[in-house]
Coordinates of C-alpha atoms and ligand atoms in Angstrom, one line a residue:
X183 CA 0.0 0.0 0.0
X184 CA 1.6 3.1 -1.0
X185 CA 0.5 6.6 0.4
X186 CA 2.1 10.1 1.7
X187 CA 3.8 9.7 4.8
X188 CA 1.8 12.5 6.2
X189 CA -1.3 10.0 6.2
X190 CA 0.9 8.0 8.5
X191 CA 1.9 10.4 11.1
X192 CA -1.8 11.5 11.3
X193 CA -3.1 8.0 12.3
X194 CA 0.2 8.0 14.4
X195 CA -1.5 10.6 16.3
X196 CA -4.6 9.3 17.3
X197 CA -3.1 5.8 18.3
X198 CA -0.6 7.7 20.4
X199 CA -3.5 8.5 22.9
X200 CA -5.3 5.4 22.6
X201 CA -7.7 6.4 19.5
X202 CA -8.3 4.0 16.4
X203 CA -7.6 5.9 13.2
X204 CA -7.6 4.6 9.3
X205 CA -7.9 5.1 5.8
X206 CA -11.5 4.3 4.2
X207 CA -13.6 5.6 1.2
X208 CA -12.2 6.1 -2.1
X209 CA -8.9 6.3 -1.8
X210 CA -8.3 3.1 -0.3
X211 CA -10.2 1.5 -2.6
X212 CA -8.4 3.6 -6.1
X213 CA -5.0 2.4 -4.0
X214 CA -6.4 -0.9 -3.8
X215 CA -7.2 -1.1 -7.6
X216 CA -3.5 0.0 -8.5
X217 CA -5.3 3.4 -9.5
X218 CA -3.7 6.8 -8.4
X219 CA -5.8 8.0 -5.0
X220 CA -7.0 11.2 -4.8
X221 CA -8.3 13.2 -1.7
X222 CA -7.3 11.3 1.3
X223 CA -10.8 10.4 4.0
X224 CA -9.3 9.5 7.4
X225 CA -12.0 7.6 9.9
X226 CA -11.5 7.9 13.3
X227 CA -12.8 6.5 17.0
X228 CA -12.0 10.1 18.2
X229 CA -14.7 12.9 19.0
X230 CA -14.1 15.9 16.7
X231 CA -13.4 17.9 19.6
X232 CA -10.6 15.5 20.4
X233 CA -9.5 15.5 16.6
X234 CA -9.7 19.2 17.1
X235 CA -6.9 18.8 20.4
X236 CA -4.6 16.9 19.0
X237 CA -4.4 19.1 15.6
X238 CA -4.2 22.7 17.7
X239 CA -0.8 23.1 15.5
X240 CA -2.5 22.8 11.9
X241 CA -5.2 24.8 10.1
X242 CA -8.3 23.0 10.5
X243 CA -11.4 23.6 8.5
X244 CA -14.7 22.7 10.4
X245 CA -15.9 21.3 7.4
X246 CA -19.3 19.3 8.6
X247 CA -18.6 19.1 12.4
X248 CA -22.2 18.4 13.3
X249 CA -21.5 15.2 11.4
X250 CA -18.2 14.4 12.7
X251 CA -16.2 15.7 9.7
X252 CA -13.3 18.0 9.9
X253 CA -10.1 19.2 7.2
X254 CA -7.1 19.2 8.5
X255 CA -4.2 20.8 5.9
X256 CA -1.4 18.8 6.4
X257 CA 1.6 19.3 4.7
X258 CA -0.1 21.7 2.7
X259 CA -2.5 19.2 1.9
X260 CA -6.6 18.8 3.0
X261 CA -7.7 15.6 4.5
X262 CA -10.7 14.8 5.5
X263 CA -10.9 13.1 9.5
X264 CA -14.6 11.7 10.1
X265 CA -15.2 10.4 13.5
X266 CA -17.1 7.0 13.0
X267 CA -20.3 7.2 12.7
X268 CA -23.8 5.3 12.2
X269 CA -26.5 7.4 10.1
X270 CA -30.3 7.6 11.4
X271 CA -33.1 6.8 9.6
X272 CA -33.6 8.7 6.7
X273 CA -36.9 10.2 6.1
X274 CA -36.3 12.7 2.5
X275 CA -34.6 9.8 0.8
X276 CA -31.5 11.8 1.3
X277 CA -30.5 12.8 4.8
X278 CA -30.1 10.9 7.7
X279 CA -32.3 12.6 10.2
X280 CA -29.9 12.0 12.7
X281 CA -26.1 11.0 13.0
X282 CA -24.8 9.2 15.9
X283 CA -21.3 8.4 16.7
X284 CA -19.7 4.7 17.4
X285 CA -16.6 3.8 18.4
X286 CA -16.5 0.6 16.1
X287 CA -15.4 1.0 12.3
X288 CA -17.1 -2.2 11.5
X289 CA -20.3 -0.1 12.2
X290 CA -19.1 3.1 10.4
X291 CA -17.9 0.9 7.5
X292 CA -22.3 -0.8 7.4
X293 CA -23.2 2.9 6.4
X294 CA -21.3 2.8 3.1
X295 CA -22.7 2.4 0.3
X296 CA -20.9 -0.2 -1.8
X297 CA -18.4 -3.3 -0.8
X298 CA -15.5 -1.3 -2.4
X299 CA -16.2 2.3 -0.5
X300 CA -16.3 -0.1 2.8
X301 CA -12.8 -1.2 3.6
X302 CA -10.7 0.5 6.3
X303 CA -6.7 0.2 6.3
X304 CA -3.9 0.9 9.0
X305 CA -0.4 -0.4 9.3
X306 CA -1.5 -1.5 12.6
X307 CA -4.9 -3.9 12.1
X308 CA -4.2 -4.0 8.1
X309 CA -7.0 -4.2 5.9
X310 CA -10.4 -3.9 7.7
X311 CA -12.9 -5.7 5.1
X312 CA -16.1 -7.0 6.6
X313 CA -18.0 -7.2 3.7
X314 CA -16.1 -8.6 1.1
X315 CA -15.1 -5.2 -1.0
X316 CA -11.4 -6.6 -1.7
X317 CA -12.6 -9.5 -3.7
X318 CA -15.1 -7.5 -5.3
X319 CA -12.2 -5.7 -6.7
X320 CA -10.8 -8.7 -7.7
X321 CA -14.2 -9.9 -9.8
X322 CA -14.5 -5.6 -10.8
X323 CA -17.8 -5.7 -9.2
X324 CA -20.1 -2.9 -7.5
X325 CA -22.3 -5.1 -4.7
X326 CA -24.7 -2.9 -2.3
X327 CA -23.5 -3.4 1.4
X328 CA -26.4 -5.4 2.7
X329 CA -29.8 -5.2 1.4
X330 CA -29.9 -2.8 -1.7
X331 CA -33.6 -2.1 -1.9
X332 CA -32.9 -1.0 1.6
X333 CA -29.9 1.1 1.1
X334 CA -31.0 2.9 -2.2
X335 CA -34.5 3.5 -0.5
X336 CA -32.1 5.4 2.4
X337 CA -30.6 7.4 -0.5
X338 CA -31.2 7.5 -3.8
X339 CA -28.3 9.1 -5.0
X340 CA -26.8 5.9 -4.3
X341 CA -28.3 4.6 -7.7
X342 CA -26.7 7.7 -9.5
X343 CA -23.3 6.8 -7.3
X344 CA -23.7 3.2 -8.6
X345 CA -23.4 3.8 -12.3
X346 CA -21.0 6.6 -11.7
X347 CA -18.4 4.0 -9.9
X348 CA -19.6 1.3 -12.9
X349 CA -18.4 3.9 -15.4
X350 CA -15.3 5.4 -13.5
X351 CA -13.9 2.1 -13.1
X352 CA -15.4 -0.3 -15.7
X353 CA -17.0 -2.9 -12.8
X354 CA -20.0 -4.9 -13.5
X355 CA -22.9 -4.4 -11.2
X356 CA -23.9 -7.6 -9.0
X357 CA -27.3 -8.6 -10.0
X358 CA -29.1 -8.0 -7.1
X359 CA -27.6 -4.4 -6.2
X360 CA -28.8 -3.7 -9.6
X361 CA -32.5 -5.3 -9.1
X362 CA -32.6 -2.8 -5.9
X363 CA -31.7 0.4 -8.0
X364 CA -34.2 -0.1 -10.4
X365 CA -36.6 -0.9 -7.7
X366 CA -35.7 1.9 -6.1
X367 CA -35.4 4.5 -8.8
X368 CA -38.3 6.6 -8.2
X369 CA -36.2 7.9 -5.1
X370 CA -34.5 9.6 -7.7
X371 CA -37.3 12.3 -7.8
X372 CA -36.7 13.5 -4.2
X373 CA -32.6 14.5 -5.0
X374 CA -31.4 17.6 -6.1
X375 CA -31.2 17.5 -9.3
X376 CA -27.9 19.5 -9.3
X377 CA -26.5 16.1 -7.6
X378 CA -28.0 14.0 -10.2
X379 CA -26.7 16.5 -13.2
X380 CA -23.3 15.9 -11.3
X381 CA -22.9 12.4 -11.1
X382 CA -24.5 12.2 -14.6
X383 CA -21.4 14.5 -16.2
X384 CA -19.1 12.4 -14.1
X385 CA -20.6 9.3 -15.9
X386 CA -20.0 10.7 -19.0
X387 CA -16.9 11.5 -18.9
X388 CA -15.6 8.7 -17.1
X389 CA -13.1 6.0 -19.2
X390 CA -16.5 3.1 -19.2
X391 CA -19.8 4.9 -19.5
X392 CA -21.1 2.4 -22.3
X393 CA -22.4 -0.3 -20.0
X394 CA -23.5 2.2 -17.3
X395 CA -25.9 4.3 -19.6
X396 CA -26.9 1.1 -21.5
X397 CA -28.1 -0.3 -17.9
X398 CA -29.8 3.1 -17.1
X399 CA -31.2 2.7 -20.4
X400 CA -32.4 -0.7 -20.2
X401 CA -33.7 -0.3 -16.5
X402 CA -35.8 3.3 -17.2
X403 CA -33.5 5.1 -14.7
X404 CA -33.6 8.5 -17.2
X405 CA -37.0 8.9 -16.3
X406 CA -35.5 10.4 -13.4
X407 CA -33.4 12.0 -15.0
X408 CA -34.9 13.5 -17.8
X409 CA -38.2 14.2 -18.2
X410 CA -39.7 12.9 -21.4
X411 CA -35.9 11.7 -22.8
X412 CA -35.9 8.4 -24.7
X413 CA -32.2 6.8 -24.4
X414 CA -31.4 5.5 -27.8
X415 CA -28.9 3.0 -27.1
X416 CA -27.4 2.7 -30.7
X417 CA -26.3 6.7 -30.3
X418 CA -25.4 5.8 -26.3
X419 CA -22.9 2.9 -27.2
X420 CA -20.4 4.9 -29.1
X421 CA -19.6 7.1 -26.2
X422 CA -16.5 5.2 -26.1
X423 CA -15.3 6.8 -29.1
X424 CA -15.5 9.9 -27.9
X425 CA -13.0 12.2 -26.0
X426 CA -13.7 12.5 -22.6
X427 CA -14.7 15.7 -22.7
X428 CA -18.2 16.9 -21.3
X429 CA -19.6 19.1 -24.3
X430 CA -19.3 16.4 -26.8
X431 CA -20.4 13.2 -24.1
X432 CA -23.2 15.6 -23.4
X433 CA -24.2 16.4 -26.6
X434 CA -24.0 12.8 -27.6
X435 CA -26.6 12.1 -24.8
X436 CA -28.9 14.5 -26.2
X437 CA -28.3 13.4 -30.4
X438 CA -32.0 12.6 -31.0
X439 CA -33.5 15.4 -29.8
X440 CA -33.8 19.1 -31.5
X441 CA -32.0 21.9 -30.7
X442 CA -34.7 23.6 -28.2
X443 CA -35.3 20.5 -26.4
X444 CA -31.7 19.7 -25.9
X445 CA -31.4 23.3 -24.4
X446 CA -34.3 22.2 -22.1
X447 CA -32.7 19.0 -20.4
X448 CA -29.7 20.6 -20.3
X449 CA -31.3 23.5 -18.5
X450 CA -33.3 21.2 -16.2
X451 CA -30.2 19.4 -14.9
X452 CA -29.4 23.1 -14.2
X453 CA -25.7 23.3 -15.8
X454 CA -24.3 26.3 -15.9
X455 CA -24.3 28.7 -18.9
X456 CA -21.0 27.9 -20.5
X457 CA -21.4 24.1 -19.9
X458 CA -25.3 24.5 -22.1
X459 CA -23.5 26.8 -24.8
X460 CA -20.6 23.9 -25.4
X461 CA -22.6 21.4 -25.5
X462 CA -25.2 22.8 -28.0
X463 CA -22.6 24.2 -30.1
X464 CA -21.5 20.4 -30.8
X465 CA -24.8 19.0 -31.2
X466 CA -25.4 21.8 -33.6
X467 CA -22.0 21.8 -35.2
X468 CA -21.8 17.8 -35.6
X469 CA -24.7 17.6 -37.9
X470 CA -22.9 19.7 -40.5
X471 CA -21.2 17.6 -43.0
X472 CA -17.7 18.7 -43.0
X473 CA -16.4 17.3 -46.5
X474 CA -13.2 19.7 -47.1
X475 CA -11.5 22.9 -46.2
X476 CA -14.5 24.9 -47.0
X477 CA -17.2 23.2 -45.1
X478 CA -14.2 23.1 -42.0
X479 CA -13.8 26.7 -42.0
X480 CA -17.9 27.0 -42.3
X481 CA -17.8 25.0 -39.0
X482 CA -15.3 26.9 -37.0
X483 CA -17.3 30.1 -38.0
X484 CA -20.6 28.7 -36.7
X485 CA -19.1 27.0 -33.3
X486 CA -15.9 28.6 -32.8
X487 CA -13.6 26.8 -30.2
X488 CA -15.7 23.6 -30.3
X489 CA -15.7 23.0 -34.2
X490 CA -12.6 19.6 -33.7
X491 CA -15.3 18.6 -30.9
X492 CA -18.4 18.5 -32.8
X493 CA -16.3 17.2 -36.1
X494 CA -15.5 14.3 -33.7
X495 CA -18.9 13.8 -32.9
X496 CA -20.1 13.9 -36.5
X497 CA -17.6 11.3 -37.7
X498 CA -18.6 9.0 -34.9
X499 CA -22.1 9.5 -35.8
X500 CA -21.7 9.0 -39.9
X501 CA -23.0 12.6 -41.2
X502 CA -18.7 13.1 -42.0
X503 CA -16.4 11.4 -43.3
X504 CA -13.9 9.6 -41.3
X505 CA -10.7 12.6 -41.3
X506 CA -13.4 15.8 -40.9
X507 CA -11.8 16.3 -37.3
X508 CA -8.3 16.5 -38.6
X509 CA -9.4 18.6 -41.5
X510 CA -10.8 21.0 -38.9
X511 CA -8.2 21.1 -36.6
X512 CA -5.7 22.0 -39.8
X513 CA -7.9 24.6 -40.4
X514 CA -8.0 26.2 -36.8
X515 CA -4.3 26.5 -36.7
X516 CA -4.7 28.7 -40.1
X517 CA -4.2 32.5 -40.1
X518 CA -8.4 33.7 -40.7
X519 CA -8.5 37.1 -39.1
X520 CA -6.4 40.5 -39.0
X521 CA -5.3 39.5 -36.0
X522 CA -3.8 36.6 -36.5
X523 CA -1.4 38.3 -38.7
X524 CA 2.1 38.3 -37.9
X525 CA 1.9 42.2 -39.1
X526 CA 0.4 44.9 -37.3
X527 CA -0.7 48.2 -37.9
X528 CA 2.4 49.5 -36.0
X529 CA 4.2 47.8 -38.2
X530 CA 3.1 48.9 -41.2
X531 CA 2.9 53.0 -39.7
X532 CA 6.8 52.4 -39.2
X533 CA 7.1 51.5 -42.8
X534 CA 5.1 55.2 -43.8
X535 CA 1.7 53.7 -44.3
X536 CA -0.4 56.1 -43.0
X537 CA -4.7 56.1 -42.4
X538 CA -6.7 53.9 -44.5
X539 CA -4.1 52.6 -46.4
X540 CA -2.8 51.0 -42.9
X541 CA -6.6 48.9 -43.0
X542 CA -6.4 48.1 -47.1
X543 CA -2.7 46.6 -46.8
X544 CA -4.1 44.4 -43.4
X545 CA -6.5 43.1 -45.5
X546 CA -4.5 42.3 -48.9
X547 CA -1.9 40.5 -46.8
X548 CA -4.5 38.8 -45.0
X549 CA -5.9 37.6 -48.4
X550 CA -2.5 36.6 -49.6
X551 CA -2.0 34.5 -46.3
X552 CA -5.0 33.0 -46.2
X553 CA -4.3 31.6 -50.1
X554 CA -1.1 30.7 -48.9
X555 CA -0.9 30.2 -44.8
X556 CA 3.4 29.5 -45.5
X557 CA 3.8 33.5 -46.1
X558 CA 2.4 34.4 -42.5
X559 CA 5.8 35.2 -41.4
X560 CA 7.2 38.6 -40.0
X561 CA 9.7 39.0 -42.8
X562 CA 7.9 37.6 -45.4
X563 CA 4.8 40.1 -44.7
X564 CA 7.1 42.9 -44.2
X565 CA 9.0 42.4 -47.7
X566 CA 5.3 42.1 -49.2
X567 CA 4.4 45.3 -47.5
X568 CA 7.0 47.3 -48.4
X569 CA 6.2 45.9 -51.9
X570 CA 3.0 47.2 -51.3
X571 CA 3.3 50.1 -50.2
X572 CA 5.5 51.6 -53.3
X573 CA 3.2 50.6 -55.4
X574 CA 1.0 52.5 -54.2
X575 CA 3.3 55.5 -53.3
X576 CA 4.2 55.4 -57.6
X577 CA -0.1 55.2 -58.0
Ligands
ATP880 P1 -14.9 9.9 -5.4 O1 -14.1 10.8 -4.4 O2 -14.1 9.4 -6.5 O3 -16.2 10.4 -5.7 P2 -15.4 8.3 -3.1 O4 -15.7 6.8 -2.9 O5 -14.2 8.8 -2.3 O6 -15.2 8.5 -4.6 P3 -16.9 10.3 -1.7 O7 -18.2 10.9 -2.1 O8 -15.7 11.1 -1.6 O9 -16.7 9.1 -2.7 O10 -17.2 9.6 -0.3 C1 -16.2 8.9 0.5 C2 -16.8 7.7 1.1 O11 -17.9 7.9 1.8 C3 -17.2 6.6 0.0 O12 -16.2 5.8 -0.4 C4 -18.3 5.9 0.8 O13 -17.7 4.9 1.6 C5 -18.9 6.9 1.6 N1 -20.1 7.6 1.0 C6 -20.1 8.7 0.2 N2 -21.4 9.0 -0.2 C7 -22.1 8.0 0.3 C8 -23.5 7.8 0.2 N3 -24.3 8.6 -0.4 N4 -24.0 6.7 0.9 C9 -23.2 5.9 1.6 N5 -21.9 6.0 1.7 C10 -21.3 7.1 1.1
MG881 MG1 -13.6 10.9 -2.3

């Protein structure tokens, strides 16, 4: 098991004065996959006022101390100290109603939500496992800890969190954690759908996302996602062909839909401005046949920064020909504008242009670059000025 030594001297700490610490949640379990961890979650048998003690010397951030959670920057670092703790009942399908503490990780590690997410580690007990998450890794499978119908009834966004994981790390789902989520999906209704709309984009852009939006598909789960969307599965299983970026993952979600009603789901899931505009700009752009140059440099004018992106998307989907994103991205290195010039109007004052004739020699280099892109070079545009410019001077 490889990790900061920081992690270490923190757990260090709370044994010191008789306290159980460990690494759980995600990064344990990326670790345990051989993937690179990210944002390390510390459990603890210590109160948060004791965490609070024996951390005087660090910034701390009171991140959720009602709920036992603090931040500690360590090393310049945040990580995240929970003190272990058994959720209430929940009563909005969402939050526990009540959170008590526990001074056994076996019970903190029950409240997880899948096998992998519910193994503890220390150098001192070693791998905490109760419910099987290591061989789960082994098999790549996502398994409910205990009764699914149960835990996705607690909180739905469990379901979302399932196909996220299935995505993110291309496991299968066990059949009966999967029978449970779509038993449980009308939960789905009572999240925010800001939470939703984020483990969706996550989903998306995630290395797997074929089998995990062809499950969703097959099990009605956009229902409550989308209002009135109809998953086709054909468009959803080339996902994989696609950068992973979210504009064009998006906007191959929304292929079979029009242009206003796109803008409508996207708004619903309530993404923000940019992330609408990117992602219409490639469903728009990626039903334009790009052919050659011309129809390229049609597309960048009509989508701008996302024209390679929605070229992508409309060779994966068959209205270009295989090549359209290369011929586009050729063309968006190429001098179009005044300003990409490698002349300037300074320039050209220096050489005695003066007024308008400053704005008509711009533009007759420009059309001499753009013919040829090889003469946009700073002495090559100021020979052809100076050219230029006595010509006109003998006019
Ligand atoms: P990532 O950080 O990649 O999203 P993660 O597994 O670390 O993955 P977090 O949301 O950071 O997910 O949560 C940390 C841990 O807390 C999880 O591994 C899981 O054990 C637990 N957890 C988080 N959300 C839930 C939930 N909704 N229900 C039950 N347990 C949860
Ligand atoms: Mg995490």
């Amino acid at each position: 098991m490889r990790y900061p030594e920081y992690i270490d001297e923190i757990i260090g700490r709370f044994e010191g004065c008789g306290e159980q610490a460990f690494i759980v949640g995600g990064s344990l379990r990326d670790m345990l996959i051989g993937l690179p961890p990210h944002d390390y979650d510390i459990a603890t048998s210590a109160l948060p006022e004791k965490t609070l003690s024996l951390f005087a010397d660090k910034r701390v951030i009171e991140t959720g101390i009602k709920h036992g959670t603090l931040t500690v920057i360590f090393n310049g670092e945040p990580v995240e100290i929970t003190t272990f703790r058994i959720d209430g009942s929940y009563a909005d399908a969402r939050h526990p109603d009540s959170v008590s503490f526990t001074r056994s990780i076996e019970e903190d590690l029950s409240r997880r939500d899948f096998t992998v997410n519910a193994m503890a580690y220390n150098k001192t007990l070693g791998l905490v496992d109760p419910f099987g998450g290591r061989e789960d890794i082994e098999k790549k499978l996502l398994r409910a800890v205990g009764d699914p119908c149960l835990r996705f009834s607690e909180d739905a966004l469990r379901i979302m969190r399932l196909f996220r994981f299935s995505a993110q790390l291309g496991f299968d789902i066990d059949e009966d954690t999967l029978l449970g989520a779509s038993a449980c999906q009308s939960g789905l209704e009572h999240i925010a759908k800001e939470r939703i709309a984020s483990e969706l984009l996550r989903l998306l852009t995630s290395p797997y996302p074929c089998r995990a939006l062809a499950l969703m598909a097959e099990r009605g789960i956009f229902a409550h996602v989308l209002k009135n969307y109809s998953p086709v599965l054909e468009d959803l299983a080339k996902a994989e062909l696609l950068p992973r970026d979210e504009a064009v993952r998006l906007a191959l979600l929304l292929w079979g839909e029009d242009n206003d009603t796109a803008a409508e789901h996207l708004r619903s899931l309530r993404y923000a401005g940019k992330q609408i505009t990117g992602a219409l700009a490639v469903l728009r752009g990626a039903k334009e046949r790009v052919a050659d140059e011309h129809s390229a440099r049609a597309l960048i004018a009509n989508t701008g920064v996302y024209a390679p992106l929605a070229a992508c998307l409309s060779e994966v989907m068959g209205i270009s020909p295989k090549g359209a994103m290369a011929t586009v991205e050729r063309q968006m290195d190429m001098p179009c504008k005044i300003s990409d010039l490698k002349i300037n109007g300074k320039d050209l004052a220096s050489l005695g242009a003066k007024g308008k004739l400053i704005g008509s020699t711009l533009e007759q280099l420009l059309g001499a670059v753009i013919a040829d892109p090889r003469l946009n070079q700073r002495d090559t545009l100021v020979r052809m000025a100076r050219e230029f410019l006595s010509v006109k001077d003998c006019e």
